[in-house]
PDB file of C-alpha atoms in Angstrom:
ATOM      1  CA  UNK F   1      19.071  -1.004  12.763  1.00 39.00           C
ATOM      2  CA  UNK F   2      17.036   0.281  15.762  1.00 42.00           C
ATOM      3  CA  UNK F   3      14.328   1.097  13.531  1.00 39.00           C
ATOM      4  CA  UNK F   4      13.611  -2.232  12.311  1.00 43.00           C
ATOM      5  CA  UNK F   5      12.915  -3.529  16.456  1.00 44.00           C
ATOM      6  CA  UNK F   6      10.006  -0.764  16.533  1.00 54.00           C
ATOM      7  CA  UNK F   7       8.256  -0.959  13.130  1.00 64.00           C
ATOM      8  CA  UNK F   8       5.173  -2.315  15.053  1.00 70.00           C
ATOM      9  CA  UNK F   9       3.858  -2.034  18.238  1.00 73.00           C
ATOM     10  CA  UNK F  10      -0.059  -2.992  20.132  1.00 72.00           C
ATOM     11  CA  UNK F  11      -2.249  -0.718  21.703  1.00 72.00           C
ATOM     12  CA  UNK F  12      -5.351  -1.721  23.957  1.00 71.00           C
ATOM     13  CA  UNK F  13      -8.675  -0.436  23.420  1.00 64.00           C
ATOM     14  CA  UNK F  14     -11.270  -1.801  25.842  1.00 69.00           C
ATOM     15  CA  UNK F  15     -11.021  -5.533  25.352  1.00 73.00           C
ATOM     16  CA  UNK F  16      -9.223  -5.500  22.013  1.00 79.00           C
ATOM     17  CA  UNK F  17      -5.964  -5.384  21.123  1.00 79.00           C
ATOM     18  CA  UNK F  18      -5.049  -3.182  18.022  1.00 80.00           C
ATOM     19  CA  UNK F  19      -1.372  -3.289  16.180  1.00 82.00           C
ATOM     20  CA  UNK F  20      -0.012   0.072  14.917  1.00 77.00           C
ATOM     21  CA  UNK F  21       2.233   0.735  12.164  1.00 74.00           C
ATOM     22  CA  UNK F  22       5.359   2.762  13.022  1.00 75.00           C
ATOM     23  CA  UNK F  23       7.287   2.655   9.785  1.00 73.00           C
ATOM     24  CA  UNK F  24       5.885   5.901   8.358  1.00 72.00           C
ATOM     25  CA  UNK F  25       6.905   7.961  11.371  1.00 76.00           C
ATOM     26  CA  UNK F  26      10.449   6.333  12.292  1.00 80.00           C
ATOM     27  CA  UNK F  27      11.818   5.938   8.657  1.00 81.00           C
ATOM     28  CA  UNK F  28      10.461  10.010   7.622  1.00 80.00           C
ATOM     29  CA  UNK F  29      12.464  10.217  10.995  1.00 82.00           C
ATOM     30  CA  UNK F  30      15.303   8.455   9.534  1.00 83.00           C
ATOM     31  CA  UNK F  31      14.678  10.884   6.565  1.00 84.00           C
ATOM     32  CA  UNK F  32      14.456  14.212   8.189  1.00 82.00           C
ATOM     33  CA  UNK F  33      17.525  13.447  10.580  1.00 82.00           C
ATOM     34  CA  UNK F  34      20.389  12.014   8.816  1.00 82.00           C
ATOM     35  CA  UNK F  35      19.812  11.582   5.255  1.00 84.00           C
ATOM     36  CA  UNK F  36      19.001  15.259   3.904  1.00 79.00           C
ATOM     37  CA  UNK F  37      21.767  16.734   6.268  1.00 78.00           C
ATOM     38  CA  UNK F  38      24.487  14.128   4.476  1.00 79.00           C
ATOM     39  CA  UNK F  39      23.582  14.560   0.959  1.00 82.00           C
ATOM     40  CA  UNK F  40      25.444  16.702  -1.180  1.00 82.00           C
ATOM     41  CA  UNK F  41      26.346  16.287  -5.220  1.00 80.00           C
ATOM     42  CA  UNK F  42      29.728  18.311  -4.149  1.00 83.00           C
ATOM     43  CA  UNK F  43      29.871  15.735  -1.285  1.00 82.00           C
ATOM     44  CA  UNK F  44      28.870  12.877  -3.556  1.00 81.00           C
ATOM     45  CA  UNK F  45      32.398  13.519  -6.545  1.00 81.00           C
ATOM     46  CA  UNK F  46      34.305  11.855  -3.131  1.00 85.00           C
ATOM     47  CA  UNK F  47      32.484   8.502  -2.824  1.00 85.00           C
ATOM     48  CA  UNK F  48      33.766   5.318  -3.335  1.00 86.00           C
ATOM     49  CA  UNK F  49      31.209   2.814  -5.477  1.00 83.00           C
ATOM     50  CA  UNK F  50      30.318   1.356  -2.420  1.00 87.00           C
ATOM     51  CA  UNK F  51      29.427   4.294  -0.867  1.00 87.00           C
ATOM     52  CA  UNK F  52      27.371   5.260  -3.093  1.00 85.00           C
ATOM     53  CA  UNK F  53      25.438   1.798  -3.138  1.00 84.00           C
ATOM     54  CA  UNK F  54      25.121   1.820   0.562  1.00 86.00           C
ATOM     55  CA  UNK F  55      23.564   5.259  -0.138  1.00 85.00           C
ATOM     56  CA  UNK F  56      21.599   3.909  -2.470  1.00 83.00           C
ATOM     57  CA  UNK F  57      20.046   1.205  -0.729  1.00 83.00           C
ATOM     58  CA  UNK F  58      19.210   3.338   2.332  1.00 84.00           C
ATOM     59  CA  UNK F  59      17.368   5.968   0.130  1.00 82.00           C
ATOM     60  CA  UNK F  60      15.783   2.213  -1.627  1.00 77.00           C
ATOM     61  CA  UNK F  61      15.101   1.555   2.155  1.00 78.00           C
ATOM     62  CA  UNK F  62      13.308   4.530   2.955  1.00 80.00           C
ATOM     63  CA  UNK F  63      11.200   4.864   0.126  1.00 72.00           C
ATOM     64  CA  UNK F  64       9.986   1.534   0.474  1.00 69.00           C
ATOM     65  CA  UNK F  65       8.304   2.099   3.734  1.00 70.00           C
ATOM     66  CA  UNK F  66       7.811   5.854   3.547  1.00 70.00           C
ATOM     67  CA  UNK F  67       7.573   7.408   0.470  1.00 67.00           C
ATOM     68  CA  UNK F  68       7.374  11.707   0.217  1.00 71.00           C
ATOM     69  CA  UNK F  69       8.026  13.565  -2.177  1.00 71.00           C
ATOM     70  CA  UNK F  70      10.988  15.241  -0.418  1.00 78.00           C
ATOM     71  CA  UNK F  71      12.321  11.356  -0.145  1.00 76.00           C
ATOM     72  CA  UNK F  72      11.061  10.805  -3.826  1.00 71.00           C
ATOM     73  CA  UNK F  73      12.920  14.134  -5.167  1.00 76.00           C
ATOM     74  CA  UNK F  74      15.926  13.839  -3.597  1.00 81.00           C
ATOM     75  CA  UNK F  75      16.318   9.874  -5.627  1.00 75.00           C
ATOM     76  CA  UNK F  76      15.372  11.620  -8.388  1.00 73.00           C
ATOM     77  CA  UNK F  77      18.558  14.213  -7.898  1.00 77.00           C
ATOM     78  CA  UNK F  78      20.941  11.581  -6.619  1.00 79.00           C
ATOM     79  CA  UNK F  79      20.159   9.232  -9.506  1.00 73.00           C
ATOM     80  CA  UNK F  80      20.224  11.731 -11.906  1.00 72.00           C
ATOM     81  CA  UNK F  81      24.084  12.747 -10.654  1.00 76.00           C
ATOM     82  CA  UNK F  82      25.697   9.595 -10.778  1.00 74.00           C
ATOM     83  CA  UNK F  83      27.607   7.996 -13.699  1.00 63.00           C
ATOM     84  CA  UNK F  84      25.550   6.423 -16.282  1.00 62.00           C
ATOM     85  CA  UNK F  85      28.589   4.314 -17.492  1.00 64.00           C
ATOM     86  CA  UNK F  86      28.482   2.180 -14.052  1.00 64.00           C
ATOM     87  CA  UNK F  87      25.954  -1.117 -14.828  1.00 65.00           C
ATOM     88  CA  UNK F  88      24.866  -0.830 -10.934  1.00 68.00           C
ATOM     89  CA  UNK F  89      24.279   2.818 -11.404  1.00 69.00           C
ATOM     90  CA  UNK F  90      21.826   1.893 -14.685  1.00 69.00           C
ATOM     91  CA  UNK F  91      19.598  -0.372 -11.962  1.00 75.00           C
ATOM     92  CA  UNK F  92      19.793   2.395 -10.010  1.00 75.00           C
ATOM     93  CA  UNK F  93      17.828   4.441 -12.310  1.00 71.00           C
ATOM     94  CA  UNK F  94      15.253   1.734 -13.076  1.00 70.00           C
ATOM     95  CA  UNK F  95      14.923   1.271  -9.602  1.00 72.00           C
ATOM     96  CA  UNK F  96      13.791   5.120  -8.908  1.00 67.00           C
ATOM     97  CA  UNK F  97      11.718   4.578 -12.227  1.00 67.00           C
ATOM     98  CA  UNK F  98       9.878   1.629  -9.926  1.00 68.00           C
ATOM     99  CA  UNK F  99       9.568   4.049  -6.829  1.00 67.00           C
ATOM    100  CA  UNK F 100       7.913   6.902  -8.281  1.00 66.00           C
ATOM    101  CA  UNK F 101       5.528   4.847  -9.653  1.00 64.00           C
ATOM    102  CA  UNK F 102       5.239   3.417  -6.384  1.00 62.00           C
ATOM    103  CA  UNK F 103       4.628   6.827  -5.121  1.00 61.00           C
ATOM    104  CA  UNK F 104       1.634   7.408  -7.588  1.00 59.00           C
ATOM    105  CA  UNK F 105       4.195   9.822  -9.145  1.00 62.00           C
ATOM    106  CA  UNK F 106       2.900   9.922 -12.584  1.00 60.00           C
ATOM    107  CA  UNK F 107       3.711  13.395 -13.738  1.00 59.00           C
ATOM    108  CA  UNK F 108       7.416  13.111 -12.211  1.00 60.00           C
ATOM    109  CA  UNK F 109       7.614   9.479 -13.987  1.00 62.00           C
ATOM    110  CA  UNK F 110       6.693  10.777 -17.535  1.00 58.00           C
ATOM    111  CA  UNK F 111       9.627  13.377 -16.932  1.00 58.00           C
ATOM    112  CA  UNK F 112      11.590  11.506 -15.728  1.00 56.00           C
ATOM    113  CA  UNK F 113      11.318   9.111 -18.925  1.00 55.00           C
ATOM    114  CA  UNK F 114      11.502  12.354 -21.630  1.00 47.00           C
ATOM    115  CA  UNK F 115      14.785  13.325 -19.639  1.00 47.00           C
ATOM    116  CA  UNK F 116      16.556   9.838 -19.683  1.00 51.00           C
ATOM    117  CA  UNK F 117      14.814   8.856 -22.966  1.00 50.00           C
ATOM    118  CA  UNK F 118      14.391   5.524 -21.255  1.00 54.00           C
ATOM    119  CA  UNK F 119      11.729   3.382 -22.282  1.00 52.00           C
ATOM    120  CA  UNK F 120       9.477   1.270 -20.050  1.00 54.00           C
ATOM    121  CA  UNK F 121       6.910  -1.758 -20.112  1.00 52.00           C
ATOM    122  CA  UNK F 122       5.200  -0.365 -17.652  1.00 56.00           C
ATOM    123  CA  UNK F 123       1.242   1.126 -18.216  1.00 60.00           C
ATOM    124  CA  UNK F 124       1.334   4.392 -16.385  1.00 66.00           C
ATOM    125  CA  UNK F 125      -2.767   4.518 -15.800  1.00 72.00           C
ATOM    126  CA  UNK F 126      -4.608   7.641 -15.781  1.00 78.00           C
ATOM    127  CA  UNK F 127      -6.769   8.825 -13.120  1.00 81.00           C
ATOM    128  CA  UNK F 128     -10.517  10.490 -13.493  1.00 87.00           C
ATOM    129  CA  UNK F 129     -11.536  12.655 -10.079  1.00 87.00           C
ATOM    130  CA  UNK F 130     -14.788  13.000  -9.038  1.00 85.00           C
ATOM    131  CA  UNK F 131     -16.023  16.586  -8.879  1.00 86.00           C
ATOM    132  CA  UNK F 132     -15.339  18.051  -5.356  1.00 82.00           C
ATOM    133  CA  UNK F 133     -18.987  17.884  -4.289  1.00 83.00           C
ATOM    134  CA  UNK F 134     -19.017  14.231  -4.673  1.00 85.00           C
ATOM    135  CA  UNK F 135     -16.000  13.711  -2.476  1.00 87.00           C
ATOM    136  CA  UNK F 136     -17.397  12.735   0.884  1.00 89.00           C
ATOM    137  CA  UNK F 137     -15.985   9.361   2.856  1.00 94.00           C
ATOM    138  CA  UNK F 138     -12.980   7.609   2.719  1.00 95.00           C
ATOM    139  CA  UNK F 139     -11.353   7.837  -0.924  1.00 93.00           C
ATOM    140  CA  UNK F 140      -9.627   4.666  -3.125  1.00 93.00           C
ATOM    141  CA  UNK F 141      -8.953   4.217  -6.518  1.00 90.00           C
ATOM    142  CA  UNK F 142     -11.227   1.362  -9.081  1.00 91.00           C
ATOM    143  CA  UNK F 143      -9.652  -0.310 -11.459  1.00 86.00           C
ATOM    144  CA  UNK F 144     -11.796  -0.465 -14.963  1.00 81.00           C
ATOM    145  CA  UNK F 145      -9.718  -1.347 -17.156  1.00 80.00           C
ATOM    146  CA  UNK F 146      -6.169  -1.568 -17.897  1.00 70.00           C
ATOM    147  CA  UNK F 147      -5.134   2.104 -18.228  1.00 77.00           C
ATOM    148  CA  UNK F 148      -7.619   4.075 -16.041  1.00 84.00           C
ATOM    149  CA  UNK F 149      -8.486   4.052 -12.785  1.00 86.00           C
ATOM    150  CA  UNK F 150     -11.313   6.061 -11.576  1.00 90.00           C
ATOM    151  CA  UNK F 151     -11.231   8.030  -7.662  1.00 91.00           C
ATOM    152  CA  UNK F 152     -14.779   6.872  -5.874  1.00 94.00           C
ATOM    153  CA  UNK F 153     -15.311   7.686  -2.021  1.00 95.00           C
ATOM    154  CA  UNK F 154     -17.230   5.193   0.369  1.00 95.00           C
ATOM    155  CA  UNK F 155     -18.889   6.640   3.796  1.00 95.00           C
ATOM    156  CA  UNK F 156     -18.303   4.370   6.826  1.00 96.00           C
ATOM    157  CA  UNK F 157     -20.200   6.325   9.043  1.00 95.00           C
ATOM    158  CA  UNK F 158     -23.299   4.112   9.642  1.00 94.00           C
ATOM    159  CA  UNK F 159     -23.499   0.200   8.845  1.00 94.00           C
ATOM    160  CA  UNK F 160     -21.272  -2.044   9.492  1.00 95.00           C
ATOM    161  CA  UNK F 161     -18.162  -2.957   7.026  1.00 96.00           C
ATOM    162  CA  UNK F 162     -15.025  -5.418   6.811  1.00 96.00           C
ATOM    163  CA  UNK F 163     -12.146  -3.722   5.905  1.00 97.00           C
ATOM    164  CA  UNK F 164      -9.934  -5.973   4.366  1.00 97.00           C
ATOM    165  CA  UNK F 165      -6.021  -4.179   3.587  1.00 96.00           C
ATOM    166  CA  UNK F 166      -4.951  -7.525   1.399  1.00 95.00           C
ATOM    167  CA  UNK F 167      -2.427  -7.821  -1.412  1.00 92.00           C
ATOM    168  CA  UNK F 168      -2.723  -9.953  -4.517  1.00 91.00           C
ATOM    169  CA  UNK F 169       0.606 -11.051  -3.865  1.00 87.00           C
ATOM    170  CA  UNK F 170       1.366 -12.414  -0.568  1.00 89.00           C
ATOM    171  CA  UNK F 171       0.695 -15.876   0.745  1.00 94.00           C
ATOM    172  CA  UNK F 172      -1.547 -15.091   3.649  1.00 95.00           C
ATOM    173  CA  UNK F 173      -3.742 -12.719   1.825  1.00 96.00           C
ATOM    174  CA  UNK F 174      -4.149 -15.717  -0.861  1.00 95.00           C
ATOM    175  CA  UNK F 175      -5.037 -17.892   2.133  1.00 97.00           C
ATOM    176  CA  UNK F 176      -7.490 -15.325   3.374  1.00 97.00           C
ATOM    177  CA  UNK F 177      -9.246 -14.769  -0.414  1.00 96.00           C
ATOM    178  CA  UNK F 178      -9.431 -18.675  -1.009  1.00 96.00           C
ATOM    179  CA  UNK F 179     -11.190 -18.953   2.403  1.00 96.00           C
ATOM    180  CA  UNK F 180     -13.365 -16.147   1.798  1.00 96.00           C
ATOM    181  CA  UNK F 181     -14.816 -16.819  -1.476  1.00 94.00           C
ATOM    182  CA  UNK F 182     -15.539 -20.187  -0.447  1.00 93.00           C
ATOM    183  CA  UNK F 183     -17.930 -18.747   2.291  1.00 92.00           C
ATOM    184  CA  UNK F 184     -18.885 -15.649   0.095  1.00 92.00           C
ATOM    185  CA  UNK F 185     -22.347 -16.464  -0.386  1.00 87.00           C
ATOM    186  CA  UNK F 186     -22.797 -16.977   3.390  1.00 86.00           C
ATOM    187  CA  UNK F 187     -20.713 -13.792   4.000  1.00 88.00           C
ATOM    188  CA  UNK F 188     -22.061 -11.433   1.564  1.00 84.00           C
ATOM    189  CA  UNK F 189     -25.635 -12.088   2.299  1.00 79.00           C
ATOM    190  CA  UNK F 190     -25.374 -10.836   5.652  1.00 81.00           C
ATOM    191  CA  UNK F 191     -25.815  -7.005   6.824  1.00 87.00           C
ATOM    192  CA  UNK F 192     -22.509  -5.865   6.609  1.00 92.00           C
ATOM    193  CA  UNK F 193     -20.384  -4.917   3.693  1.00 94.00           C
ATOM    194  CA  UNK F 194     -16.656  -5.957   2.766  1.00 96.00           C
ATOM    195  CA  UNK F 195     -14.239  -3.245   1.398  1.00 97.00           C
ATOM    196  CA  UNK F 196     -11.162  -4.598   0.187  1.00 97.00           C
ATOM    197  CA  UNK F 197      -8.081  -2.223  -0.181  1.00 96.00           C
ATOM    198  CA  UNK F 198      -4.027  -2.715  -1.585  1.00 92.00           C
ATOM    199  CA  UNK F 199      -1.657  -0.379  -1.141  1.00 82.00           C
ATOM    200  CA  UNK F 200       0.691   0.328  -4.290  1.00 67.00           C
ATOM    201  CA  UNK F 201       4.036  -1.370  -3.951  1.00 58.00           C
ATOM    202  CA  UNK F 202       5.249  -2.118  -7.081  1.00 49.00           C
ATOM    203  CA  UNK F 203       5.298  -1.277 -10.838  1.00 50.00           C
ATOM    204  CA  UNK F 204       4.006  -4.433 -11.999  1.00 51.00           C
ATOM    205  CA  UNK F 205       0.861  -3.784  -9.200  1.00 69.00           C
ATOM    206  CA  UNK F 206      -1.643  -2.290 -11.293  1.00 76.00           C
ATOM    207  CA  UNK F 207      -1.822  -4.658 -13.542  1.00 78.00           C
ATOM    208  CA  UNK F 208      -1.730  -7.749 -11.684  1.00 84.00           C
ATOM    209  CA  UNK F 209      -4.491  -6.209  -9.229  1.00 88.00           C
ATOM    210  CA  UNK F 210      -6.885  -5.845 -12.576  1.00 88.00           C
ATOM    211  CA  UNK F 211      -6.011  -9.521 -13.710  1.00 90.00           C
ATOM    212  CA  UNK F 212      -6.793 -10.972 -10.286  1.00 93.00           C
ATOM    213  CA  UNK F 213     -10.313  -8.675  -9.897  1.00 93.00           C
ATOM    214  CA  UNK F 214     -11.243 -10.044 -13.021  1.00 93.00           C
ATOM    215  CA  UNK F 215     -10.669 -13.873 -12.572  1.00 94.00           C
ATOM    216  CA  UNK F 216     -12.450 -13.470  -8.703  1.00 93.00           C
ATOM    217  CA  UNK F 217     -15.979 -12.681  -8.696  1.00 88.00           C
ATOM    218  CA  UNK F 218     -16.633 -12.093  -4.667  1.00 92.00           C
ATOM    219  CA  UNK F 219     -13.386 -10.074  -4.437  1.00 95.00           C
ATOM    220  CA  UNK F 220     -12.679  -6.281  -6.012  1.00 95.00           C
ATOM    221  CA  UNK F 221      -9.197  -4.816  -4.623  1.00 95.00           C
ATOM    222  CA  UNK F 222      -9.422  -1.430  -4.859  1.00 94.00           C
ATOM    223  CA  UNK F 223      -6.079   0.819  -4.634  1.00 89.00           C
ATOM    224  CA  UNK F 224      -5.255   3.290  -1.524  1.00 88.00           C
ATOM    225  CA  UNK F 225      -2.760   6.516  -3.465  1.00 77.00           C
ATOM    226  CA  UNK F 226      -2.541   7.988   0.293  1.00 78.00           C
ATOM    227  CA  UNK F 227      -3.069   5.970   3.830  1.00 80.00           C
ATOM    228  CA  UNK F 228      -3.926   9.025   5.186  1.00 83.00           C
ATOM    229  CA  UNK F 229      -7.134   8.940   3.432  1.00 89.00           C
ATOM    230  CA  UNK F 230      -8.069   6.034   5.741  1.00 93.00           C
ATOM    231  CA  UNK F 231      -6.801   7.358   9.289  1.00 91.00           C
ATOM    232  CA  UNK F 232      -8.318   4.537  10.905  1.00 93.00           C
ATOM    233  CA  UNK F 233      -6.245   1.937   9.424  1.00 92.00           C
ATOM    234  CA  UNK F 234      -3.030   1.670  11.811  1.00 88.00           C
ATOM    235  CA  UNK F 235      -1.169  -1.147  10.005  1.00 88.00           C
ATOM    236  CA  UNK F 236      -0.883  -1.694   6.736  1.00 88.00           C
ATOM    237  CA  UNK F 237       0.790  -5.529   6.805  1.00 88.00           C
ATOM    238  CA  UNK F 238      -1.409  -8.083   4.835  1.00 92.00           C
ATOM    239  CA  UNK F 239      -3.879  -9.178   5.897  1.00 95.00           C
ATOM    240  CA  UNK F 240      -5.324  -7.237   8.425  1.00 95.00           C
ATOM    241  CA  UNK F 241      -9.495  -7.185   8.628  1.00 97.00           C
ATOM    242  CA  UNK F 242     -10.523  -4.214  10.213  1.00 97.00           C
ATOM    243  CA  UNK F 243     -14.035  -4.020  11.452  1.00 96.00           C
ATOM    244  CA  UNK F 244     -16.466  -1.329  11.941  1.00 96.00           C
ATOM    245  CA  UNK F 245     -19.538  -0.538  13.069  1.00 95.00           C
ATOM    246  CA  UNK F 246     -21.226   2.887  12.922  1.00 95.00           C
ATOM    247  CA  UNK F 247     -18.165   4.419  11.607  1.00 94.00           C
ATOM    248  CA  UNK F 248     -16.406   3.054  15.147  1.00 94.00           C
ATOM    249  CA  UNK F 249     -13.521   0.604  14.727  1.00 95.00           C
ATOM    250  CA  UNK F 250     -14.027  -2.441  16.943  1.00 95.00           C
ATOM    251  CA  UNK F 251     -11.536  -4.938  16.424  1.00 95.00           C
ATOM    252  CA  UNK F 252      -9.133  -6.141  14.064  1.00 95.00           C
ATOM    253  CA  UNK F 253      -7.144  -9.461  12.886  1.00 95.00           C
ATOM    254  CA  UNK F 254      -3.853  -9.503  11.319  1.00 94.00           C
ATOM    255  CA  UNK F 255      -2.304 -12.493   9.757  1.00 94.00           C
ATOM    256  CA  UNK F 256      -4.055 -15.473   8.807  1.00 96.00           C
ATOM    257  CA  UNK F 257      -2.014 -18.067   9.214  1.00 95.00           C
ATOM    258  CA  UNK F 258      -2.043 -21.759   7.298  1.00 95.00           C
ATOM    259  CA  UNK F 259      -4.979 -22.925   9.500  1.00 95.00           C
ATOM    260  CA  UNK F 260      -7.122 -20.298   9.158  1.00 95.00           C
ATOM    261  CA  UNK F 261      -9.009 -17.446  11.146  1.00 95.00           C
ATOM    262  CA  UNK F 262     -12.510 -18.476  10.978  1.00 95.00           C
ATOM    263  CA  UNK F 263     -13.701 -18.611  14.209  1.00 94.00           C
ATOM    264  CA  UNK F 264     -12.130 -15.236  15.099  1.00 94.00           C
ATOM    265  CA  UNK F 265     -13.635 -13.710  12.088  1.00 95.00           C
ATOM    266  CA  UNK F 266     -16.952 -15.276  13.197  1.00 94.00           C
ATOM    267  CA  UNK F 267     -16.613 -14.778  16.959  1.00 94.00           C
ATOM    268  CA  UNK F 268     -16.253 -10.594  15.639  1.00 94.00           C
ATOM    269  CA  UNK F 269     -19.169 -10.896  13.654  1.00 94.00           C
ATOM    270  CA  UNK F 270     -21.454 -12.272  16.171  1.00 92.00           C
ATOM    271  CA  UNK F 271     -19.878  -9.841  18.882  1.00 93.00           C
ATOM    272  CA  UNK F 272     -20.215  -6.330  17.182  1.00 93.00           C
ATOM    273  CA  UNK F 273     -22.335  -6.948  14.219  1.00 92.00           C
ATOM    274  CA  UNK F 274     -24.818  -8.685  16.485  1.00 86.00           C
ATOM    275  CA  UNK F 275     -25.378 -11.111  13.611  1.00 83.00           C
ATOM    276  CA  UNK F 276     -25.207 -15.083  14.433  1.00 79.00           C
ATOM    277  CA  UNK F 277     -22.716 -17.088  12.047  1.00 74.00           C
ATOM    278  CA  UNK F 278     -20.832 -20.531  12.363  1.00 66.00           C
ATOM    279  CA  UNK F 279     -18.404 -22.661  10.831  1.00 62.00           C
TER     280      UNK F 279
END
């Protein structure tokens, strides 16, 4: 698929290189072009079972990397028209159960279960807003406890900050975490501050994340319900380290790889944060 050769590309700013997401853009593309012109329930009666799978996996596809609510609703419709006496069609549905919850789609989720009278393991959380006068800065989601998650706001615009877009999950962000808390002393002791941020992928997520803050002491992953809430972050892959000075972003690192990023990290530091570290 063309798509797939352009989901990332780099863009130079002064001496840094930065790499930008294009997923969002080219599969809403993808969306908006082909598959809300094609899809009919009419159209739909005439498919063949593997038809409708490869349908399936496209919309699977989409919503993976670019989840709307048009993309969202439109599942929900085609999942809600197909046989429920076909096995593959009964992952289907638990499938679109996993994407809406994906999609922070709570109220649509809890429908969604009255209406199939499906049950679930899952813990759909609830979330407590700040008033509107205390929403100022960039907003994520804490995770207290098991079942609530509260909306806080951090402002960037003065000090400097690490960014860190991690997951719990993948093997580089592990590498990254184990290296970090060993020098966590060392790195939270100097004048910057470390945000770290996960984007909601899967079901399961939510619980996992609040396991793993609780077992870490130098490390709180905080949830992201809409990346547009942090325009500055231009690639979501994991890890990327974002860092920022005086609400400027002034270089990033993506990846760290089995040997380690430590003298990049440090080189960063000394270089923008004007604050002398070594390995």
């Amino acid at each position: 698929m063309e798509i797939e050769s352009t989901l990332a590309s780099e863009e130079s700013v002064g001496d840094e290189t930065f790499v930008l997401d294009n997923r969002l853009n080219k599969f809403q593309e993808l969306f908006s072009m082909c598959i809300e012109n094609v899809y009919s329930p009419t159209v739909m009666l005439t498919w063949s079972d593997e038809e409708i799978h490869t349908f399936f996996m496209v919309l699977n596809h989409i919503n993976f990397y670019a989840p709307t609510d048009a993309s969202l609703l439109l599942f929900s419709k085609f999942v809600s028209e197909i046989s429920e006496d076909n096995s593959n069609h009964k992952n289907y549905r638990k499938q679109l159960e996993q994407k809406l919850w994906k999609g922070w789609q709570f109220d649509e989720l809890q429908n969604y279960k009255l209406i199939s009278g499906e049950s679930s393991t899952y813990i759909i959380p609830e979330i407590k807003s700040k008033k509107k006068n205390q929403q100022k800065g960039h907003k994520y989601l804490r995770v207290t406890n098991p079942k609530l998650l509260y909306e806080d706001y951090i402002d960037l615009s003065s000090g400097n900050f690490l960014v860190v877009v991690g997951s719990t999950l993948c093997s580089p962000s592990k590498r990254f975490t184990s290296w970090y808390e060993k020098r966590a002393e060392e790195l939270q002791s100097s004048e910057f501050s470390v945000v770290w941020l996960t984007k909601q992928f899967e079901e399961s997520r939510f619980s996992n994340v609040y396991s793993f803050n609780k077992e870490h002491t130098h490390i709180e992953y905080n949830f992201v319900q809409a990346v547009e809430d942090w325009p500055f972050i231009t690639y979501w892959g994991t890890p990327t380290i974002y860092f920022l000075s005086d609400g400027k972003l002034v270089a990033q690192i993506v990846g760290w790889p089995a040997e380690g990023r430590e003298n990049q990290v440090f080189e960063k530091i000394n270089e923008y944060f004007a604050i002398e570290m070594s390995d």
